[in-house]
Amino acid sequence: MADGSKSGLPSVAEARMAEIRRSGTWGSSLSTSEFAAIRSTGFEPVGQVLGAAVYNVGYTGGFSCPGAWTGFGRYGAPAVGVTTVSGDGNFGSFGPMVATLYEARRTAIARMTTECTELGGHGVVGVSLTIGAFPTGGLEFKAIGTAVRAPGAALAHPFTSDLSGQDFAKLFLDGWMPVGLALGISVGARHDDWLTVTQTRWGAGNQEVNGYTDVMTQTRHDAREQLERDVARQGADGVVVSTVTARVRDRDCPAQEGRRDHIVEATLIGTAITRFHASSRAAERPSLAILSLDPQRRQAARVRLGP
């Protein structure tokens, strides 16, 4: 993918970076309000940057049928269901698929960050992470944002952030700095048990489906744990979460004919942040004027002060 370029970028990307540097002009995906907000912090745009990667997701793991043999009830369904999540690393879980989802997104982010470095930027704001089907097969992972820099500043590594320009400015002025995009991804699976079959059949009425609740809850919990680990890996103090998604699908159970598995993919995306100085904004705020709502007290005060 490097095509022999010194930066490690594809040749077409390297040519685009060279043209931006040579012309001295830049483009961005910032709105007018975002541009003004970022300029108020001392940063200035240097160009729009992009990273992309197309992956074929072949082997996903998850070939076993979670809980299919945990004791049988009526209708050939297990009496007690079991939820498995990729973060547990259990045999047959979707760990290989999740590892690919992480690798693909991080590859796209890394290429976008490399373009930022080539333009002399200190970070990328307003990053949009997208995933879509590639026409000839596979999935395209794309990261696009606006590279910015602060004249005279020096950063060891460019930061990445999906915060808007206004939110970036608010955090920066309050003493916080983005570190990088943080990801939490988990895939959970649960086989139909006897209780789930009973609770979802015709005439069951309005009631909670315990198995569905469990697989959603455990998968989201695992995604949050993975996000926290990614924040710690980057050495950040916390994370501002911007995206929380959950995709649900069914499949035929590979271990038991005529039964179904329920698969949940939960994804959390946010900006890991760290504090670089204590905020002084409280001291800069003007004093608050308070008007008494007691008319007699206001009248007494005017009499004491005189004309």
PDB file of C-alpha atoms in Angstrom:
ATOM      1  CA  MET A   1       0.000   0.000   0.000  1.00  0.00           C
ATOM      2  CA  ALA A   2       2.969   2.281   0.570  1.00  0.00           C
ATOM      3  CA  ASP A   3       4.020   2.234  -3.128  1.00  0.00           C
ATOM      4  CA  GLY A   4       7.552   3.094  -2.040  1.00  0.00           C
ATOM      5  CA  SER A   5       6.784   6.613  -0.768  1.00  0.00           C
ATOM      6  CA  LYS A   6       8.794   7.870   2.192  1.00  0.00           C
ATOM      7  CA  SER A   7       5.659   8.657   4.202  1.00  0.00           C
ATOM      8  CA  GLY A   8       4.160   5.207   3.728  1.00  0.00           C
ATOM      9  CA  LEU A   9       1.131   6.732   1.971  1.00  0.00           C
ATOM     10  CA  PRO A  10      -0.204   5.538  -1.386  1.00  0.00           C
ATOM     11  CA  SER A  11       1.346   7.425  -4.291  1.00  0.00           C
ATOM     12  CA  VAL A  12      -1.887   9.250  -5.132  1.00  0.00           C
ATOM     13  CA  ALA A  13      -2.218  10.466  -1.540  1.00  0.00           C
ATOM     14  CA  GLU A  14       1.423  11.568  -1.490  1.00  0.00           C
ATOM     15  CA  ALA A  15       0.843  13.549  -4.705  1.00  0.00           C
ATOM     16  CA  ARG A  16      -2.215  15.230  -3.188  1.00  0.00           C
ATOM     17  CA  MET A  17      -0.235  16.227  -0.088  1.00  0.00           C
ATOM     18  CA  ALA A  18       2.545  17.655  -2.272  1.00  0.00           C
ATOM     19  CA  GLU A  19       0.033  19.691  -4.273  1.00  0.00           C
ATOM     20  CA  ILE A  20      -1.491  21.174  -1.102  1.00  0.00           C
ATOM     21  CA  ARG A  21       1.948  22.116   0.233  1.00  0.00           C
ATOM     22  CA  ARG A  22       3.010  23.585  -3.109  1.00  0.00           C
ATOM     23  CA  SER A  23      -0.129  25.633  -3.708  1.00  0.00           C
ATOM     24  CA  GLY A  24      -0.459  26.925  -0.161  1.00  0.00           C
ATOM     25  CA  THR A  25      -4.248  26.509  -0.323  1.00  0.00           C
ATOM     26  CA  TRP A  26      -6.248  24.187   1.839  1.00  0.00           C
ATOM     27  CA  GLY A  27      -9.725  22.708   2.101  1.00  0.00           C
ATOM     28  CA  SER A  28     -11.734  21.549   5.078  1.00  0.00           C
ATOM     29  CA  SER A  29     -14.986  19.918   6.063  1.00  0.00           C
ATOM     30  CA  LEU A  30     -15.566  22.516   8.788  1.00  0.00           C
ATOM     31  CA  SER A  31     -18.625  24.726   8.900  1.00  0.00           C
ATOM     32  CA  THR A  32     -18.203  28.476   9.271  1.00  0.00           C
ATOM     33  CA  SER A  33     -19.012  28.286  12.986  1.00  0.00           C
ATOM     34  CA  GLU A  34     -16.534  25.440  13.499  1.00  0.00           C
ATOM     35  CA  PHE A  35     -13.824  27.334  11.648  1.00  0.00           C
ATOM     36  CA  ALA A  36     -14.331  30.419  13.840  1.00  0.00           C
ATOM     37  CA  ALA A  37     -14.369  28.333  17.029  1.00  0.00           C
ATOM     38  CA  ILE A  38     -11.111  26.567  16.183  1.00  0.00           C
ATOM     39  CA  ARG A  39      -9.423  29.837  15.231  1.00  0.00           C
ATOM     40  CA  SER A  40     -10.363  31.230  18.649  1.00  0.00           C
ATOM     41  CA  THR A  41      -8.120  28.596  20.285  1.00  0.00           C
ATOM     42  CA  GLY A  42      -5.054  29.522  18.223  1.00  0.00           C
ATOM     43  CA  PHE A  43      -5.337  26.554  15.851  1.00  0.00           C
ATOM     44  CA  GLU A  44      -5.730  26.982  12.101  1.00  0.00           C
ATOM     45  CA  PRO A  45      -6.787  24.499   9.382  1.00  0.00           C
ATOM     46  CA  VAL A  46      -4.112  23.126   7.054  1.00  0.00           C
ATOM     47  CA  GLY A  47      -6.153  20.791   4.878  1.00  0.00           C
ATOM     48  CA  GLN A  48      -8.650  17.968   4.617  1.00  0.00           C
ATOM     49  CA  VAL A  49      -7.150  14.547   5.300  1.00  0.00           C
ATOM     50  CA  LEU A  50      -8.370  11.043   4.524  1.00  0.00           C
ATOM     51  CA  GLY A  51      -7.570   7.451   5.393  1.00  0.00           C
ATOM     52  CA  ALA A  52      -9.208   4.393   3.876  1.00  0.00           C
ATOM     53  CA  ALA A  53      -8.859   0.616   3.909  1.00  0.00           C
ATOM     54  CA  VAL A  54     -10.860  -2.162   2.261  1.00  0.00           C
ATOM     55  CA  TYR A  55     -10.980  -5.449   4.171  1.00  0.00           C
ATOM     56  CA  ASN A  56     -12.455  -8.817   3.385  1.00  0.00           C
ATOM     57  CA  VAL A  57     -14.075 -10.236   6.505  1.00  0.00           C
ATOM     58  CA  GLY A  58     -13.900 -13.960   5.865  1.00  0.00           C
ATOM     59  CA  TYR A  59     -13.327 -16.019   9.000  1.00  0.00           C
ATOM     60  CA  THR A  60     -15.359 -14.438  11.796  1.00  0.00           C
ATOM     61  CA  GLY A  61     -15.240 -17.117  14.462  1.00  0.00           C
ATOM     62  CA  GLY A  62     -18.538 -17.644  16.197  1.00  0.00           C
ATOM     63  CA  PHE A  63     -18.912 -21.041  14.574  1.00  0.00           C
ATOM     64  CA  SER A  64     -20.309 -22.688  17.698  1.00  0.00           C
ATOM     65  CA  CYS A  65     -23.872 -22.281  18.923  1.00  0.00           C
ATOM     66  CA  PRO A  66     -23.726 -20.635  22.370  1.00  0.00           C
ATOM     67  CA  GLY A  67     -25.786 -22.515  24.915  1.00  0.00           C
ATOM     68  CA  ALA A  68     -27.232 -25.010  22.458  1.00  0.00           C
ATOM     69  CA  TRP A  69     -26.407 -27.960  24.727  1.00  0.00           C
ATOM     70  CA  THR A  70     -27.110 -26.541  28.169  1.00  0.00           C
ATOM     71  CA  GLY A  71     -30.051 -28.802  29.002  1.00  0.00           C
ATOM     72  CA  PHE A  72     -33.190 -29.233  26.926  1.00  0.00           C
ATOM     73  CA  GLY A  73     -36.705 -28.102  27.491  1.00  0.00           C
ATOM     74  CA  ARG A  74     -39.734 -28.238  25.219  1.00  0.00           C
ATOM     75  CA  TYR A  75     -39.710 -27.809  21.434  1.00  0.00           C
ATOM     76  CA  GLY A  76     -36.078 -29.021  21.210  1.00  0.00           C
ATOM     77  CA  ALA A  77     -34.725 -25.748  22.617  1.00  0.00           C
ATOM     78  CA  PRO A  78     -32.256 -25.560  25.548  1.00  0.00           C
ATOM     79  CA  ALA A  79     -33.949 -24.800  28.833  1.00  0.00           C
ATOM     80  CA  VAL A  80     -31.234 -22.333  29.943  1.00  0.00           C
ATOM     81  CA  GLY A  81     -29.648 -19.897  27.490  1.00  0.00           C
ATOM     82  CA  VAL A  82     -26.056 -18.645  27.551  1.00  0.00           C
ATOM     83  CA  THR A  83     -24.751 -15.334  26.172  1.00  0.00           C
ATOM     84  CA  THR A  84     -21.187 -15.165  24.854  1.00  0.00           C
ATOM     85  CA  VAL A  85     -19.335 -11.945  24.010  1.00  0.00           C
ATOM     86  CA  SER A  86     -16.178 -11.482  21.992  1.00  0.00           C
ATOM     87  CA  GLY A  87     -14.314  -9.811  24.846  1.00  0.00           C
ATOM     88  CA  ASP A  88     -14.386 -13.022  26.886  1.00  0.00           C
ATOM     89  CA  GLY A  89     -12.287 -14.835  24.295  1.00  0.00           C
ATOM     90  CA  ASN A  90     -14.386 -17.974  24.643  1.00  0.00           C
ATOM     91  CA  PHE A  91     -14.040 -20.829  22.190  1.00  0.00           C
ATOM     92  CA  GLY A  92     -16.184 -20.130  19.172  1.00  0.00           C
ATOM     93  CA  SER A  93     -16.805 -16.451  19.980  1.00  0.00           C
ATOM     94  CA  PHE A  94     -16.567 -13.701  17.377  1.00  0.00           C
ATOM     95  CA  GLY A  95     -13.072 -12.616  18.483  1.00  0.00           C
ATOM     96  CA  PRO A  96     -11.475 -12.864  14.988  1.00  0.00           C
ATOM     97  CA  MET A  97     -14.209 -10.672  13.493  1.00  0.00           C
ATOM     98  CA  VAL A  98     -13.840  -8.028  16.211  1.00  0.00           C
ATOM     99  CA  ALA A  99     -10.041  -8.029  15.806  1.00  0.00           C
ATOM    100  CA  THR A 100     -10.534  -7.303  12.087  1.00  0.00           C
ATOM    101  CA  LEU A 101     -12.991  -4.482  12.807  1.00  0.00           C
ATOM    102  CA  TYR A 102     -10.434  -2.870  15.133  1.00  0.00           C
ATOM    103  CA  GLU A 103      -7.555  -3.338  12.703  1.00  0.00           C
ATOM    104  CA  ALA A 104      -9.453  -1.910   9.729  1.00  0.00           C
ATOM    105  CA  ARG A 105     -10.614   1.203  11.582  1.00  0.00           C
ATOM    106  CA  ARG A 106      -7.189   1.828  13.102  1.00  0.00           C
ATOM    107  CA  THR A 107      -5.532   1.410   9.700  1.00  0.00           C
ATOM    108  CA  ALA A 108      -7.809   4.081   8.230  1.00  0.00           C
ATOM    109  CA  ILE A 109      -7.167   6.397  11.195  1.00  0.00           C
ATOM    110  CA  ALA A 110      -3.398   5.860  10.947  1.00  0.00           C
ATOM    111  CA  ARG A 111      -3.356   6.781   7.256  1.00  0.00           C
ATOM    112  CA  MET A 112      -5.409   9.890   7.952  1.00  0.00           C
ATOM    113  CA  THR A 113      -2.975  10.844  10.724  1.00  0.00           C
ATOM    114  CA  THR A 114      -0.019  10.334   8.390  1.00  0.00           C
ATOM    115  CA  GLU A 115      -1.563  12.790   5.930  1.00  0.00           C
ATOM    116  CA  CYS A 116      -1.940  15.257   8.816  1.00  0.00           C
ATOM    117  CA  THR A 117       1.774  14.909   9.601  1.00  0.00           C
ATOM    118  CA  GLU A 118       2.676  15.406   5.935  1.00  0.00           C
ATOM    119  CA  LEU A 119       0.823  18.739   5.991  1.00  0.00           C
ATOM    120  CA  GLY A 120       2.569  19.853   9.175  1.00  0.00           C
ATOM    121  CA  GLY A 121      -0.580  19.504  11.264  1.00  0.00           C
ATOM    122  CA  HIS A 122      -0.775  18.867  14.991  1.00  0.00           C
ATOM    123  CA  GLY A 123      -4.078  17.003  14.944  1.00  0.00           C
ATOM    124  CA  VAL A 124      -7.306  16.190  13.135  1.00  0.00           C
ATOM    125  CA  VAL A 125     -10.713  17.484  14.225  1.00  0.00           C
ATOM    126  CA  GLY A 126     -14.237  16.663  13.137  1.00  0.00           C
ATOM    127  CA  VAL A 127     -13.293  13.120  12.146  1.00  0.00           C
ATOM    128  CA  SER A 128     -16.018  11.043  10.510  1.00  0.00           C
ATOM    129  CA  LEU A 129     -15.600   7.248  10.696  1.00  0.00           C
ATOM    130  CA  THR A 130     -17.710   5.335   8.199  1.00  0.00           C
ATOM    131  CA  ILE A 131     -18.014   1.726   7.094  1.00  0.00           C
ATOM    132  CA  GLY A 132     -19.733   0.547   3.939  1.00  0.00           C
ATOM    133  CA  ALA A 133     -19.942  -2.299   1.472  1.00  0.00           C
ATOM    134  CA  PHE A 134     -17.315  -2.279  -1.290  1.00  0.00           C
ATOM    135  CA  PRO A 135     -18.890  -2.901  -4.731  1.00  0.00           C
ATOM    136  CA  THR A 136     -16.695  -5.890  -5.616  1.00  0.00           C
ATOM    137  CA  GLY A 137     -16.772  -7.432  -2.133  1.00  0.00           C
ATOM    138  CA  GLY A 138     -15.521  -6.642   1.342  1.00  0.00           C
ATOM    139  CA  LEU A 139     -15.994  -3.583   3.506  1.00  0.00           C
ATOM    140  CA  GLU A 140     -14.525  -0.106   3.102  1.00  0.00           C
ATOM    141  CA  PHE A 141     -13.446   1.651   6.305  1.00  0.00           C
ATOM    142  CA  LYS A 142     -12.922   5.396   5.912  1.00  0.00           C
ATOM    143  CA  ALA A 143     -11.753   8.207   8.196  1.00  0.00           C
ATOM    144  CA  ILE A 144     -11.958  11.825   7.038  1.00  0.00           C
ATOM    145  CA  GLY A 145     -11.379  15.076   8.923  1.00  0.00           C
ATOM    146  CA  THR A 146      -9.648  18.448   8.916  1.00  0.00           C
ATOM    147  CA  ALA A 147      -5.995  18.716   9.929  1.00  0.00           C
ATOM    148  CA  VAL A 148      -5.189  21.713  12.165  1.00  0.00           C
ATOM    149  CA  ARG A 149      -2.050  23.201  13.659  1.00  0.00           C
ATOM    150  CA  ALA A 150      -1.084  25.772  16.271  1.00  0.00           C
ATOM    151  CA  PRO A 151       1.813  27.954  15.067  1.00  0.00           C
ATOM    152  CA  GLY A 152       4.785  27.642  17.407  1.00  0.00           C
ATOM    153  CA  ALA A 153       3.424  24.576  19.186  1.00  0.00           C
ATOM    154  CA  ALA A 154       5.111  21.180  19.315  1.00  0.00           C
ATOM    155  CA  LEU A 155       3.319  17.866  19.839  1.00  0.00           C
ATOM    156  CA  ALA A 156       4.978  14.456  19.931  1.00  0.00           C
ATOM    157  CA  HIS A 157       2.083  12.790  18.096  1.00  0.00           C
ATOM    158  CA  PRO A 158      -0.861  14.276  16.171  1.00  0.00           C
ATOM    159  CA  PHE A 159      -4.180  13.926  17.968  1.00  0.00           C
ATOM    160  CA  THR A 160      -7.441  12.758  16.389  1.00  0.00           C
ATOM    161  CA  SER A 161     -10.912  13.803  17.476  1.00  0.00           C
ATOM    162  CA  ASP A 162     -14.462  13.425  16.246  1.00  0.00           C
ATOM    163  CA  LEU A 163     -15.564  16.471  18.243  1.00  0.00           C
ATOM    164  CA  SER A 164     -17.102  19.385  16.370  1.00  0.00           C
ATOM    165  CA  GLY A 165     -15.103  22.590  16.112  1.00  0.00           C
ATOM    166  CA  GLN A 166     -17.212  24.216  18.829  1.00  0.00           C
ATOM    167  CA  ASP A 167     -16.822  21.286  21.230  1.00  0.00           C
ATOM    168  CA  PHE A 168     -13.085  21.129  20.561  1.00  0.00           C
ATOM    169  CA  ALA A 169     -12.792  24.834  21.430  1.00  0.00           C
ATOM    170  CA  LYS A 170     -14.838  24.441  24.623  1.00  0.00           C
ATOM    171  CA  LEU A 171     -12.678  21.571  25.861  1.00  0.00           C
ATOM    172  CA  PHE A 172      -9.424  23.292  24.924  1.00  0.00           C
ATOM    173  CA  LEU A 173     -10.350  26.550  26.659  1.00  0.00           C
ATOM    174  CA  ASP A 174     -11.307  24.545  29.745  1.00  0.00           C
ATOM    175  CA  GLY A 175      -7.868  22.924  29.906  1.00  0.00           C
ATOM    176  CA  TRP A 176      -8.503  19.643  28.068  1.00  0.00           C
ATOM    177  CA  MET A 177      -6.777  18.285  24.978  1.00  0.00           C
ATOM    178  CA  PRO A 178      -7.804  15.452  22.645  1.00  0.00           C
ATOM    179  CA  VAL A 179      -5.461  12.468  22.559  1.00  0.00           C
ATOM    180  CA  GLY A 180      -7.024  10.198  19.974  1.00  0.00           C
ATOM    181  CA  LEU A 181     -10.118   8.399  18.814  1.00  0.00           C
ATOM    182  CA  ALA A 182     -11.114   5.611  21.194  1.00  0.00           C
ATOM    183  CA  LEU A 183     -13.033   2.513  20.111  1.00  0.00           C
ATOM    184  CA  GLY A 184     -15.067  -0.088  21.943  1.00  0.00           C
ATOM    185  CA  ILE A 185     -16.360  -2.990  19.848  1.00  0.00           C
ATOM    186  CA  SER A 186     -18.079  -6.190  20.953  1.00  0.00           C
ATOM    187  CA  VAL A 187     -20.082  -8.943  19.305  1.00  0.00           C
ATOM    188  CA  GLY A 188     -22.397 -11.063  21.443  1.00  0.00           C
ATOM    189  CA  ALA A 189     -24.434 -14.146  20.594  1.00  0.00           C
ATOM    190  CA  ARG A 190     -27.221 -16.085  22.252  1.00  0.00           C
ATOM    191  CA  HIS A 191     -29.024 -19.214  21.177  1.00  0.00           C
ATOM    192  CA  ASP A 192     -32.809 -19.455  21.470  1.00  0.00           C
ATOM    193  CA  ASP A 193     -33.713 -21.112  24.759  1.00  0.00           C
ATOM    194  CA  TRP A 194     -37.058 -22.513  25.812  1.00  0.00           C
ATOM    195  CA  LEU A 195     -37.985 -19.346  27.729  1.00  0.00           C
ATOM    196  CA  THR A 196     -37.256 -17.110  24.707  1.00  0.00           C
ATOM    197  CA  VAL A 197     -39.354 -19.320  22.435  1.00  0.00           C
ATOM    198  CA  THR A 198     -42.198 -19.184  24.953  1.00  0.00           C
ATOM    199  CA  GLN A 199     -42.007 -15.409  25.488  1.00  0.00           C
ATOM    200  CA  THR A 200     -42.024 -14.601  21.736  1.00  0.00           C
ATOM    201  CA  ARG A 201     -44.634 -17.020  20.438  1.00  0.00           C
ATOM    202  CA  TRP A 202     -48.051 -15.852  19.268  1.00  0.00           C
ATOM    203  CA  GLY A 203     -50.360 -15.034  22.155  1.00  0.00           C
ATOM    204  CA  ALA A 204     -47.559 -14.535  24.715  1.00  0.00           C
ATOM    205  CA  GLY A 205     -48.766 -11.000  25.430  1.00  0.00           C
ATOM    206  CA  ASN A 206     -46.746  -7.961  26.461  1.00  0.00           C
ATOM    207  CA  GLN A 207     -43.728  -9.017  28.473  1.00  0.00           C
ATOM    208  CA  GLU A 208     -39.960  -8.713  28.621  1.00  0.00           C
ATOM    209  CA  VAL A 209     -37.963 -11.222  26.570  1.00  0.00           C
ATOM    210  CA  ASN A 210     -35.217 -12.078  29.052  1.00  0.00           C
ATOM    211  CA  GLY A 211     -32.851 -13.656  26.549  1.00  0.00           C
ATOM    212  CA  TYR A 212     -32.911 -10.648  24.234  1.00  0.00           C
ATOM    213  CA  THR A 213     -32.368  -8.260  27.153  1.00  0.00           C
ATOM    214  CA  ASP A 214     -29.409 -10.312  28.351  1.00  0.00           C
ATOM    215  CA  VAL A 215     -27.571 -10.437  25.017  1.00  0.00           C
ATOM    216  CA  MET A 216     -28.055  -6.681  24.460  1.00  0.00           C
ATOM    217  CA  THR A 217     -26.953  -5.798  27.993  1.00  0.00           C
ATOM    218  CA  GLN A 218     -23.883  -8.030  28.050  1.00  0.00           C
ATOM    219  CA  THR A 219     -22.695  -6.967  24.593  1.00  0.00           C
ATOM    220  CA  ARG A 220     -23.009  -3.261  25.383  1.00  0.00           C
ATOM    221  CA  HIS A 221     -21.239  -3.813  28.710  1.00  0.00           C
ATOM    222  CA  ASP A 222     -18.358  -5.579  26.961  1.00  0.00           C
ATOM    223  CA  ALA A 223     -18.105  -2.738  24.412  1.00  0.00           C
ATOM    224  CA  ARG A 224     -17.826  -0.213  27.258  1.00  0.00           C
ATOM    225  CA  GLU A 225     -15.072  -2.274  28.863  1.00  0.00           C
ATOM    226  CA  GLN A 226     -13.171  -2.405  25.565  1.00  0.00           C
ATOM    227  CA  LEU A 227     -13.555   1.376  25.220  1.00  0.00           C
ATOM    228  CA  GLU A 228     -12.108   1.918  28.699  1.00  0.00           C
ATOM    229  CA  ARG A 229      -9.140  -0.276  27.819  1.00  0.00           C
ATOM    230  CA  ASP A 230      -8.508   1.726  24.652  1.00  0.00           C
ATOM    231  CA  VAL A 231      -8.601   4.984  26.641  1.00  0.00           C
ATOM    232  CA  ALA A 232      -6.093   3.552  29.149  1.00  0.00           C
ATOM    233  CA  ARG A 233      -3.873   2.317  26.299  1.00  0.00           C
ATOM    234  CA  GLN A 234      -3.618   5.881  25.004  1.00  0.00           C
ATOM    235  CA  GLY A 235      -2.772   7.259  28.440  1.00  0.00           C
ATOM    236  CA  ALA A 236      -5.818   9.531  28.490  1.00  0.00           C
ATOM    237  CA  ASP A 237      -7.835  10.665  31.510  1.00  0.00           C
ATOM    238  CA  GLY A 238     -11.279  10.049  30.061  1.00  0.00           C
ATOM    239  CA  VAL A 239     -13.382   9.901  26.928  1.00  0.00           C
ATOM    240  CA  VAL A 240     -16.174  11.949  25.376  1.00  0.00           C
ATOM    241  CA  VAL A 241     -18.419   9.382  23.680  1.00  0.00           C
ATOM    242  CA  SER A 242     -20.095  10.547  20.487  1.00  0.00           C
ATOM    243  CA  THR A 243     -21.408   7.375  18.863  1.00  0.00           C
ATOM    244  CA  VAL A 244     -23.234   4.408  20.390  1.00  0.00           C
ATOM    245  CA  THR A 245     -24.659   1.868  17.950  1.00  0.00           C
ATOM    246  CA  ALA A 246     -26.012  -1.674  18.141  1.00  0.00           C
ATOM    247  CA  ARG A 247     -26.826  -3.874  15.163  1.00  0.00           C
ATOM    248  CA  VAL A 248     -28.934  -6.984  15.689  1.00  0.00           C
ATOM    249  CA  ARG A 249     -29.311  -9.918  13.321  1.00  0.00           C
ATOM    250  CA  ASP A 250     -30.368 -13.566  13.390  1.00  0.00           C
ATOM    251  CA  ARG A 251     -28.754 -16.618  11.843  1.00  0.00           C
ATOM    252  CA  ASP A 252     -29.498 -20.311  11.551  1.00  0.00           C
ATOM    253  CA  CYS A 253     -27.752 -22.134  14.379  1.00  0.00           C
ATOM    254  CA  PRO A 254     -24.778 -24.053  12.921  1.00  0.00           C
ATOM    255  CA  ALA A 255     -25.060 -26.721  15.632  1.00  0.00           C
ATOM    256  CA  GLN A 256     -28.792 -27.364  15.788  1.00  0.00           C
ATOM    257  CA  GLU A 257     -31.114 -27.605  12.829  1.00  0.00           C
ATOM    258  CA  GLY A 258     -34.192 -25.445  12.905  1.00  0.00           C
ATOM    259  CA  ARG A 259     -33.011 -23.171  15.741  1.00  0.00           C
ATOM    260  CA  ARG A 260     -31.804 -19.571  15.650  1.00  0.00           C
ATOM    261  CA  ASP A 261     -28.955 -17.552  17.123  1.00  0.00           C
ATOM    262  CA  HIS A 262     -29.257 -13.832  17.872  1.00  0.00           C
ATOM    263  CA  ILE A 263     -26.126 -11.758  17.121  1.00  0.00           C
ATOM    264  CA  VAL A 264     -25.544  -8.230  18.484  1.00  0.00           C
ATOM    265  CA  GLU A 265     -22.677  -5.962  17.338  1.00  0.00           C
ATOM    266  CA  ALA A 266     -22.170  -2.985  19.677  1.00  0.00           C
ATOM    267  CA  THR A 267     -19.809  -0.134  18.794  1.00  0.00           C
ATOM    268  CA  LEU A 268     -18.779   2.897  20.860  1.00  0.00           C
ATOM    269  CA  ILE A 269     -16.661   5.699  19.387  1.00  0.00           C
ATOM    270  CA  GLY A 270     -15.396   8.763  21.202  1.00  0.00           C
ATOM    271  CA  THR A 271     -12.494  11.128  21.756  1.00  0.00           C
ATOM    272  CA  ALA A 272     -10.024  10.275  24.511  1.00  0.00           C
ATOM    273  CA  ILE A 273      -8.966  13.465  26.316  1.00  0.00           C
ATOM    274  CA  THR A 274      -6.362  14.532  28.863  1.00  0.00           C
ATOM    275  CA  ARG A 275      -6.000  17.639  31.025  1.00  0.00           C
ATOM    276  CA  PHE A 276      -3.042  19.881  30.212  1.00  0.00           C
ATOM    277  CA  HIS A 277      -3.720  22.677  32.709  1.00  0.00           C
ATOM    278  CA  ALA A 278      -6.213  23.684  35.360  1.00  0.00           C
ATOM    279  CA  SER A 279      -8.992  25.801  33.939  1.00  0.00           C
ATOM    280  CA  SER A 280      -8.914  29.521  34.744  1.00  0.00           C
ATOM    281  CA  ARG A 281     -12.201  30.276  33.056  1.00  0.00           C
ATOM    282  CA  ALA A 282     -14.068  30.557  36.365  1.00  0.00           C
ATOM    283  CA  ALA A 283     -11.903  33.506  37.371  1.00  0.00           C
ATOM    284  CA  GLU A 284     -12.529  35.156  33.994  1.00  0.00           C
ATOM    285  CA  ARG A 285     -16.295  35.064  34.296  1.00  0.00           C
ATOM    286  CA  PRO A 286     -17.923  38.413  35.137  1.00  0.00           C
ATOM    287  CA  SER A 287     -19.647  38.877  38.470  1.00  0.00           C
ATOM    288  CA  LEU A 288     -23.334  38.018  38.528  1.00  0.00           C
ATOM    289  CA  ALA A 289     -25.713  40.954  39.022  1.00  0.00           C
ATOM    290  CA  ILE A 290     -28.651  40.081  41.268  1.00  0.00           C
ATOM    291  CA  LEU A 291     -31.837  42.164  41.415  1.00  0.00           C
ATOM    292  CA  SER A 292     -33.946  41.848  44.545  1.00  0.00           C
ATOM    293  CA  LEU A 293     -37.533  40.862  43.898  1.00  0.00           C
ATOM    294  CA  ASP A 294     -38.724  42.603  47.092  1.00  0.00           C
ATOM    295  CA  PRO A 295     -40.102  46.030  45.995  1.00  0.00           C
ATOM    296  CA  GLN A 296     -40.163  47.421  49.559  1.00  0.00           C
ATOM    297  CA  ARG A 297     -36.476  46.572  50.036  1.00  0.00           C
ATOM    298  CA  ARG A 298     -35.594  48.279  46.745  1.00  0.00           C
ATOM    299  CA  GLN A 299     -37.586  51.364  47.788  1.00  0.00           C
ATOM    300  CA  ALA A 300     -35.827  51.476  51.192  1.00  0.00           C
ATOM    301  CA  ALA A 301     -32.458  51.278  49.462  1.00  0.00           C
ATOM    302  CA  ARG A 302     -33.294  54.223  47.178  1.00  0.00           C
ATOM    303  CA  VAL A 303     -34.407  56.320  50.174  1.00  0.00           C
ATOM    304  CA  ARG A 304     -31.130  55.612  52.013  1.00  0.00           C
ATOM    305  CA  LEU A 305     -29.037  56.492  48.977  1.00  0.00           C
ATOM    306  CA  GLY A 306     -31.003  59.646  48.254  1.00  0.00           C
ATOM    307  CA  PRO A 307     -31.421  61.395  44.891  1.00  0.00           C
TER     308      PRO A 307
END
